[in-house]
Amino acid sequence: MSVLTNIKRKMFSEQATPYVLLLPAIIMILIVVLFPLLFSLYTSFTPYKLTRPDTLWKFVGLRNYERIFTDWDFWVAFGRTVLFLAIVINLEFLFGLGIALLINRITWGQRTLRTIMMFPMMFSPILVGFQFKFIFNDNIGLMNNALQSLGITDQAIPWLVDGTLAMGAIAFAEIWMSTSIFAILLLAGLFAMPKDPLEAAQVDGCNAWQTFRHITLPYLMPFAYIAMTIRSLDVARAYDVVDTMTGGGPAGRTELLWTLIARTGYDSASMGKANAMAYVSILLSIAFTYFFYTKLVAARRYMGGAQ
Amino acid sequence: MKLLGKITTTLMAGATALSMAGGMAHAGEFDGYTLRVKLIGGAQYEPLYTRIPEWEEMTGAKVEILSRKNHFELDREIKQDIASGSINWCVGSNHTSFAPQYGSLYVDLNVIMDDEAINAISENVINASTVDGRLVQLARHSDVSNLYYIKSLYEDEKNKADFKAEYGYDLMPPETWAQVKDQAIFFADPPNFYGTQYVGKDEGISGRFYEMLIAEGGTFFDADGKAAFNSPEGVRALQWFVDLYEAKAVPAGVPNYLWDDTGLGFASGNVALNLDWGGWASYFNSDDSKIQGDVGLIRAPKGSSGKRTGWSGSHSFSITEACDNKQAAASFVSFLTNFDSQMIEARTGLLPTRPDAIEAIIEESKQAGDDWLVHVFETFGASMAEDAFAVPSTHLWIPISNELFPELQAAIVGEKNAQQALDDAAAAANQLIEDEG
């Protein structure tokens, strides 16, 4: 009896109140987030096939992970995803920064331009994939027809077959679709930027480049790192555009982690192995997120913001 | 003559209607019941579904369509349903290449359906629809590929003379795949014109390789159930694709092509020969095609074994074991595969699975004076009856195909030689087979 009274007293004490109030939310998060994570982690230790539910109860230890660690194709896809992510994010940042700076200087029609800029984000990634698959088709595609009509080449350039060109075409589609995320966030940063430091720089005789390099850019970097964190998670999971344009091929030349994982998990129904791949690939997302947060904190510290 | 044809069609339809009467539901038999179904969606599949209200009116049941997706998406959804144990629907669209994956999801239709409905379908198709001795699906229409070509190329006197001088035999629509290779290389003038083309990814290239392997006299599995496609026959089959790619007789993008790419590419008028499905026949001769009126069609050529290629698949309907009213489901499937239903699909160019429907559509096309469609159905009908064969009946076909096609692509684009690519694919396939135990 006294134990129960003790628990009751602790539960309703002032210190415990916040936790008690948060308890429903915590329980919901555990059910919605943690349980599926633990379940998928468990399945990565089984030969679980979607079409054979009984395989869920067969424990095979680290066999899926052993296979992955010795699977050269997986690590090539892993490395290609890192490279793709690095190139796409940096280019999106550069283009987004350019667009934001240009739009910031416009005094008439800015709202219309901001809306137009958002258009690519409104398309479904699958639609974007089909659109660029057609543009880069070597036989009836717009790109080769344009190049041949202009007399630049008389060859059918195999845009989606050559490894480098195909990755370039996919990167082009990805950048076309998502550069506006950087542009919007950086534009928000420019709008929120105080005018005093800029005026002080002008009084001190800084030229436009010096003002941009030492005042505008450092001020925008926290916004850029937030955009990079969001986009790094997106690009590390790139699937729709790649699957539509090349399906990861030919001969695995454009295989990224999630085209490989989706084919293993759904088309081949080997969900146990696919989940093991997914857990290894999560390391990539964690690494990039950690890197960008570190840079974000450093940028804010540089600007005298919160630690 | 026309009158005779009309009488034949009427008699045939009448006889079929009578024979179907045994399988038909009685009026109002399923009053108040809601049949839950998952169907394949897409332009060529939809016309059949306009008949569903007729079945509803006839039986008193309602049909609730839970999904209407392309087959690859539907396949994923069905796999998820199996995994989560939520099979709360009765009828699902199926396909002969995919059916072996689904284990015991679907009932043996031999047990719950009338013999008339089953016997009306051609024997070849029934065999391909049977998995481990169980008839798990009833086919609505079939697919098999035959060779389309641009007629004027073969009528051109200069082409005839040049070809004879270079290859030593007359330029005629090809009878063998070796001749297809010669002619494709002869006609090719990249990037403006190509000799032929092929789908180059996913199950498409696996299937095309498989039929070429059979035509070369090879087998996909040996007697012990191990992968056997890395045989000399397999290497010859793959080398055909490699040689055409190296000779630039096919577009450089073929490793990325799927069915739409080959169909639209041929209709654009810059490809001489095109192995493709029957469903494209009407389109190739339509106003939207640049080769309208200049399209020829012959049976798929032969490989070096003397056998024709004939990779075939059928779109079908299956009934789940978990279905709470299998009689209603059987009535629905029977209705959607009966003579009248197959004629609706046949009029859009799809190949019926009932021999009587094939005969009737040929007769109907003759009466309409549509010689092209008559020729199409005669060619595809003969091909279905004599050449067609399905993929190996194993649930590992799709997983093995996923291991095989990147290796086929690697050989085509020159990263590996044919033997090396097939050996690597066979090793991966055997690992999958061993894992299954």
Short mmCIF file of C-alpha atoms in Angstrom, two decimals, chain A residues 139-140, chain B residues 150 152-153 192-194 197 262-273 284 288-292 294:
data_model
loop_
_atom_site.label_atom_id
_atom_site.label_comp_id
_atom_site.label_asym_id
_atom_site.label_seq_id
_atom_site.Cartn_x
_atom_site.Cartn_y
_atom_site.Cartn_z
CA ASN A 139 17.19 8.10 -80.63
CA ILE A 140 14.09 10.28 -80.34
CA ILE B 150 9.21 -1.97 -92.99
CA SER B 152 9.40 -0.84 -98.65
CA LEU B 153 12.97 -1.68 -97.59
CA ASN B 192 19.56 8.31 -88.64
CA PHE B 193 18.40 4.74 -89.12
CA TYR B 194 18.81 1.48 -87.22
CA GLN B 197 16.33 -2.76 -81.48
CA THR B 262 10.85 -0.07 -78.84
CA GLY B 263 7.22 0.40 -79.91
CA LEU B 264 7.45 4.18 -80.31
CA GLY B 265 10.90 3.87 -81.89
CA PHE B 266 9.61 1.54 -84.62
CA ALA B 267 6.54 3.73 -85.23
CA SER B 268 8.88 6.73 -85.64
CA GLY B 269 10.07 5.08 -88.87
CA ASN B 270 13.79 4.86 -88.19
CA VAL B 271 14.07 1.15 -87.37
CA ALA B 272 13.88 -1.58 -90.02
CA LEU B 273 12.95 -4.67 -87.97
CA PHE B 284 1.96 0.69 -86.11
CA ASP B 288 -0.01 8.25 -85.35
CA SER B 289 2.63 6.07 -86.98
CA LYS B 290 5.09 7.26 -89.60
CA ILE B 291 5.13 3.79 -91.20
CA GLN B 292 1.38 3.52 -91.68
CA ASP B 294 4.28 0.14 -94.90
#
